[in-house]
Amino acid sequence: MTPALSISHVTKTYPSGLQALKDINLEIRNSEIFALLGPNGAGKTTLISIVCGIVTASAGAVAVDGFDIVRDYRAARTRIGLVPQELNTDTFETLWATVRFSRGLFGREPDAAFLEKVLRDLSLWDKRNDRIMTLSGGMKRRVMIAKALSHQPAILFLDEPTAGVDVELRRDMWALVRGLRDSGVTVVLTTHYIEEAEEMADRIGVISKGELILVEDKVTLMKKLGKKQLTLQLQERMTEIPAGLGDWHLQLAADGNELEYSFDINAERTGISALLRRMGDLGVGYKDLNTHQSSLEDIFVSLVSDRGGSRP
Amino acid sequence: MTRLAFNRRGVGAIYRFEMGRFRRTLLQSVVTPVITTSLYFVVFGSAIGSRISQVNGVSYGAFIVPGLIMLSLFTESISNASFGIYFPKFTGTIYELLSAPVSALEIVLGYVGAAATKSIILGLIILATASIFVPIRIVHPAWMISFLLLTAASFSLFGFIIGVWANGFEQLQFIPMLVITPLTFLGGAFYSISMLPATWRAITLFNPVVYLINGFRWSFYGVSDVSVAISLGMTLGLLGLCLVLVTWIFKTGYRLKN
């Protein structure tokens, strides 16, 4: 089956000499939500801009639904909807005029009923005759989504879609994106909010310093790289870990009041039972215990910092 | 999904969008230039016309009408087209245009078509206004329409280029104010270059605007200071030059794409 998006050996070097992308290879499957994570300046927006035709790649090829973005740019672009990061709107136009313009620009026949549905889905229908300049920031963000959806794209790019929006609207957008995916639309989103990727994405790509350092199914990624930590609150403060507990590679924390044990959640034996037994044998008592599983954020920070990058 | 050979809906969307702005800013788009031109007409026609009865067999009042229309056509075509493409650059909405399945030709057709339409409408309004003050005849109506269309298209293309080139609103005004208006005033909009001393007449012949105004004036009254063939050649040459520049802009992405 033809992938929704195929990126082969794409590089981008700006005239200033900055190499924004280094040999990017990526395939996005149909009807999936793909989250592209990366710190500021990692190359996320450059990559999206190349696919959408706003930035020209220095080398490599990109195909949307099998159509080359240069040779078959019309067919490729007709399938793409883009919601950029910045709130760039036709500020003096009415909402209705701007979505009609977007649909026409992409070569679609007028369809008032479809546009009405898009605006209703985004809770914008009541504002259709208002000038965009009178709308709130959150509404403007939804206007941009409405414009991108107005021509019924097969693949939707959301560049930092929930940057600066409140929690409620963020949840609404997540629901909208899931609804789009369920209706067959492929969604590629870049985000600073790892919670967003964790919540929504089917697959995750991590980009750092222009390199795609990882592409993985979200669940697999969290299984593969996720670690669980057991924290034991000790009854008595400890100055050093007894030699008898050396097999577990424990860490002392909280000024010697806690013992931490990291274990692999996928391992057949976690070693917890044996540890607790040995502690009993050695007379090391504990008041409480809890476990913590690493989040996608922990995984991401670990991945990027290994490469000398910064947090998103 | 159908494959687009020519995105006529895209061209129509740009055209309608631009014409919508024209309607929304009707006062600024139509009334202001009409009042300004009428003032030119009253001042030049009354003050100077009272001292000059006829130029090349045409009453002075009627003689300046083609020049006034041309002055308006030049400035409005440039202003409309440059603003049309500069504004999306300024607001950032240019991303949509660059990511849409529209070719360079279709983008130019939409923006330049709308800008040319606006300035032609304005030119015709000025013509109608002028006809209230002085009797106007059009000896070669087909040529008059041709010069009107060609000049509006050429200067709208030129305006489009300025809009792409400009990095600020002041740059949008720079060429129309400091180049086009002086060239028009010195290009025989309000006088026949035969009235100038020989040296100045020779210098004026290097001003391309002279040929555009004279060609247009010839279509009205059948009189011209220069060869009509050269006038037509100059108009077509300007159009061709602008087309080459626009093609280069889209080929290289100059100030549009990274």
CSV table of N, CA, C and O in Angstrom, one decimal, chain B residues 149-195:
chain,number,residue,atom,x,y,z
B,149,LEU,N,-5.8,47.9,-21.6
B,149,LEU,CA,-5.6,46.6,-21.1
B,149,LEU,C,-4.1,46.3,-20.9
B,149,LEU,O,-3.7,45.8,-19.8
B,150,LEU,N,-3.4,46.6,-22.0
B,150,LEU,CA,-1.9,46.3,-21.9
B,150,LEU,C,-1.2,47.0,-20.8
B,150,LEU,O,-0.4,46.5,-20.1
B,151,THR,N,-1.5,48.3,-20.7
B,151,THR,CA,-0.9,49.1,-19.7
B,151,THR,C,-1.3,48.7,-18.3
B,151,THR,O,-0.4,48.5,-17.4
B,152,ALA,N,-2.6,48.4,-18.1
B,152,ALA,CA,-3.0,47.9,-16.8
B,152,ALA,C,-2.3,46.6,-16.4
B,152,ALA,O,-1.9,46.4,-15.3
B,153,ALA,N,-2.2,45.7,-17.4
B,153,ALA,CA,-1.6,44.4,-17.1
B,153,ALA,C,-0.1,44.6,-16.8
B,153,ALA,O,0.4,44.0,-15.9
B,154,SER,N,0.6,45.4,-17.6
B,154,SER,CA,2.0,45.6,-17.5
B,154,SER,C,2.3,46.2,-16.1
B,154,SER,O,3.2,45.7,-15.4
B,155,PHE,N,1.6,47.3,-15.8
B,155,PHE,CA,1.9,47.9,-14.5
B,155,PHE,C,1.4,47.1,-13.3
B,155,PHE,O,2.0,47.2,-12.2
B,156,SER,N,0.4,46.3,-13.5
B,156,SER,CA,0.0,45.4,-12.4
B,156,SER,C,1.1,44.4,-12.2
B,156,SER,O,1.4,44.0,-11.0
B,157,LEU,N,1.6,43.9,-13.3
B,157,LEU,CA,2.7,42.9,-13.1
B,157,LEU,C,3.9,43.6,-12.4
B,157,LEU,O,4.6,43.0,-11.6
B,158,PHE,N,4.2,44.8,-12.8
B,158,PHE,CA,5.3,45.5,-12.2
B,158,PHE,C,5.0,45.7,-10.7
B,158,PHE,O,5.9,45.6,-9.9
B,159,GLY,N,3.8,46.0,-10.4
B,159,GLY,CA,3.4,46.2,-9.0
B,159,GLY,C,3.5,44.9,-8.2
B,159,GLY,O,4.0,44.9,-7.1
B,160,PHE,N,3.2,43.8,-8.9
B,160,PHE,CA,3.3,42.4,-8.3
B,160,PHE,C,4.8,42.2,-7.9
B,160,PHE,O,5.1,41.7,-6.8
B,161,ILE,N,5.7,42.6,-8.9
B,161,ILE,CA,7.1,42.4,-8.6
B,161,ILE,C,7.6,43.3,-7.4
B,161,ILE,O,8.3,42.8,-6.6
B,162,ILE,N,7.1,44.5,-7.4
B,162,ILE,CA,7.4,45.4,-6.3
B,162,ILE,C,6.9,44.8,-5.0
B,162,ILE,O,7.6,44.8,-3.9
B,163,GLY,N,5.7,44.3,-5.0
B,163,GLY,CA,5.1,43.6,-3.8
B,163,GLY,C,6.0,42.5,-3.3
B,163,GLY,O,6.1,42.3,-2.1
B,164,VAL,N,6.5,41.7,-4.2
B,164,VAL,CA,7.4,40.5,-3.8
B,164,VAL,C,8.7,41.1,-3.3
B,164,VAL,O,9.2,40.6,-2.3
B,165,TRP,N,9.2,42.1,-3.9
B,165,TRP,CA,10.5,42.6,-3.5
B,165,TRP,C,10.5,43.4,-2.2
B,165,TRP,O,11.4,43.3,-1.4
B,166,ALA,N,9.4,44.1,-1.9
B,166,ALA,CA,9.3,45.0,-0.8
B,166,ALA,C,9.4,44.3,0.5
B,166,ALA,O,8.8,43.2,0.7
B,167,ASN,N,10.2,44.9,1.4
B,167,ASN,CA,10.3,44.3,2.8
B,167,ASN,C,9.6,45.2,3.8
B,167,ASN,O,9.6,44.9,5.0
B,168,GLY,N,8.9,46.2,3.4
B,168,GLY,CA,8.2,47.1,4.3
B,168,GLY,C,7.2,47.9,3.5
B,168,GLY,O,7.3,48.1,2.3
B,169,PHE,N,6.3,48.5,4.2
B,169,PHE,CA,5.3,49.4,3.5
B,169,PHE,C,5.9,50.6,2.8
B,169,PHE,O,5.4,51.0,1.8
B,170,GLU,N,7.0,51.1,3.4
B,170,GLU,CA,7.6,52.3,2.8
B,170,GLU,C,8.2,51.9,1.4
B,170,GLU,O,8.2,52.7,0.5
B,171,GLN,N,8.7,50.7,1.3
B,171,GLN,CA,9.3,50.2,0.0
B,171,GLN,C,8.2,50.1,-1.0
B,171,GLN,O,8.4,50.2,-2.2
B,172,LEU,N,6.9,49.8,-0.6
B,172,LEU,CA,5.8,49.7,-1.5
B,172,LEU,C,5.6,51.0,-2.2
B,172,LEU,O,5.2,51.1,-3.4
B,173,GLN,N,5.8,52.1,-1.4
B,173,GLN,CA,5.5,53.4,-2.0
B,173,GLN,C,6.7,54.0,-2.7
B,173,GLN,O,6.6,54.9,-3.5
B,174,PHE,N,7.9,53.4,-2.5
B,174,PHE,CA,9.1,54.0,-3.0
B,174,PHE,C,9.1,54.2,-4.5
B,174,PHE,O,9.3,55.3,-5.0
B,175,ILE,N,8.9,53.2,-5.3
B,175,ILE,CA,9.0,53.3,-6.7
B,175,ILE,C,7.8,54.1,-7.3
B,175,ILE,O,8.0,55.0,-8.1
B,176,PRO,N,6.5,53.8,-6.9
B,176,PRO,CA,5.5,54.6,-7.4
B,176,PRO,C,5.7,56.1,-7.2
B,176,PRO,O,5.5,56.9,-8.1
B,177,MET,N,6.1,56.5,-6.0
B,177,MET,CA,6.2,57.9,-5.6
B,177,MET,C,7.4,58.5,-6.3
B,177,MET,O,7.4,59.7,-6.8
B,178,LEU,N,8.6,57.8,-6.2
B,178,LEU,CA,9.8,58.5,-6.6
B,178,LEU,C,10.2,58.2,-8.0
B,178,LEU,O,11.1,58.8,-8.6
B,179,VAL,N,9.6,57.2,-8.7
B,179,VAL,CA,10.0,56.9,-10.1
B,179,VAL,C,8.8,57.1,-11.0
B,179,VAL,O,8.9,57.9,-12.0
B,180,ILE,N,7.7,56.5,-10.7
B,180,ILE,CA,6.6,56.5,-11.7
B,180,ILE,C,5.9,57.8,-11.8
B,180,ILE,O,5.7,58.4,-12.9
B,181,THR,N,5.6,58.4,-10.7
B,181,THR,CA,4.9,59.7,-10.7
B,181,THR,C,5.8,60.8,-11.4
B,181,THR,O,5.3,61.5,-12.3
B,182,PRO,N,7.0,60.9,-11.0
B,182,PRO,CA,7.9,61.9,-11.8
B,182,PRO,C,8.0,61.6,-13.3
B,182,PRO,O,7.9,62.6,-14.1
B,183,LEU,N,8.1,60.4,-13.6
B,183,LEU,CA,8.3,60.0,-15.0
B,183,LEU,C,7.0,60.4,-15.8
B,183,LEU,O,7.0,60.8,-16.9
B,184,THR,N,5.8,60.2,-15.1
B,184,THR,CA,4.6,60.5,-15.7
B,184,THR,C,4.4,62.0,-15.9
B,184,THR,O,4.0,62.5,-17.0
B,185,PHE,N,4.7,62.8,-14.9
B,185,PHE,CA,4.6,64.2,-15.0
B,185,PHE,C,5.6,64.8,-16.0
B,185,PHE,O,5.3,65.7,-16.7
B,186,LEU,N,6.8,64.1,-16.1
B,186,LEU,CA,7.7,64.6,-17.1
B,186,LEU,C,7.5,63.9,-18.5
B,186,LEU,O,8.3,64.1,-19.4
B,187,GLY,N,6.5,63.1,-18.5
B,187,GLY,CA,6.3,62.2,-19.8
B,187,GLY,C,5.2,62.7,-20.7
B,187,GLY,O,4.7,61.9,-21.4
B,188,GLY,N,4.8,64.0,-20.5
B,188,GLY,CA,3.8,64.5,-21.4
B,188,GLY,C,2.4,64.2,-21.0
B,188,GLY,O,1.5,64.2,-21.9
B,189,ALA,N,2.2,64.0,-19.7
B,189,ALA,CA,0.8,63.7,-19.3
B,189,ALA,C,-0.1,65.0,-19.5
B,189,ALA,O,-1.2,64.9,-19.8
B,190,PHE,N,0.6,66.1,-19.2
B,190,PHE,CA,-0.2,67.4,-19.2
B,190,PHE,C,0.2,68.3,-20.3
B,190,PHE,O,-0.2,69.5,-20.3
B,191,TYR,N,1.1,67.9,-21.2
B,191,TYR,CA,1.6,68.8,-22.3
B,191,TYR,C,2.1,67.9,-23.4
B,191,TYR,O,2.4,66.7,-23.2
B,192,SER,N,2.2,68.6,-24.5
B,192,SER,CA,2.9,67.8,-25.7
B,192,SER,C,4.4,68.1,-25.6
B,192,SER,O,4.8,69.2,-25.3
B,193,ILE,N,5.1,67.1,-25.8
B,193,ILE,CA,6.6,67.2,-25.7
B,193,ILE,C,7.1,68.2,-26.8
B,193,ILE,O,8.2,68.7,-26.8
B,194,SER,N,6.3,68.4,-27.9
B,194,SER,CA,6.7,69.3,-28.9
B,194,SER,C,6.7,70.8,-28.4
B,194,SER,O,7.3,71.7,-29.0
B,195,MET,N,6.1,71.0,-27.2
B,195,MET,CA,6.1,72.3,-26.6
B,195,MET,C,7.5,72.6,-25.8
B,195,MET,O,7.7,73.7,-25.4
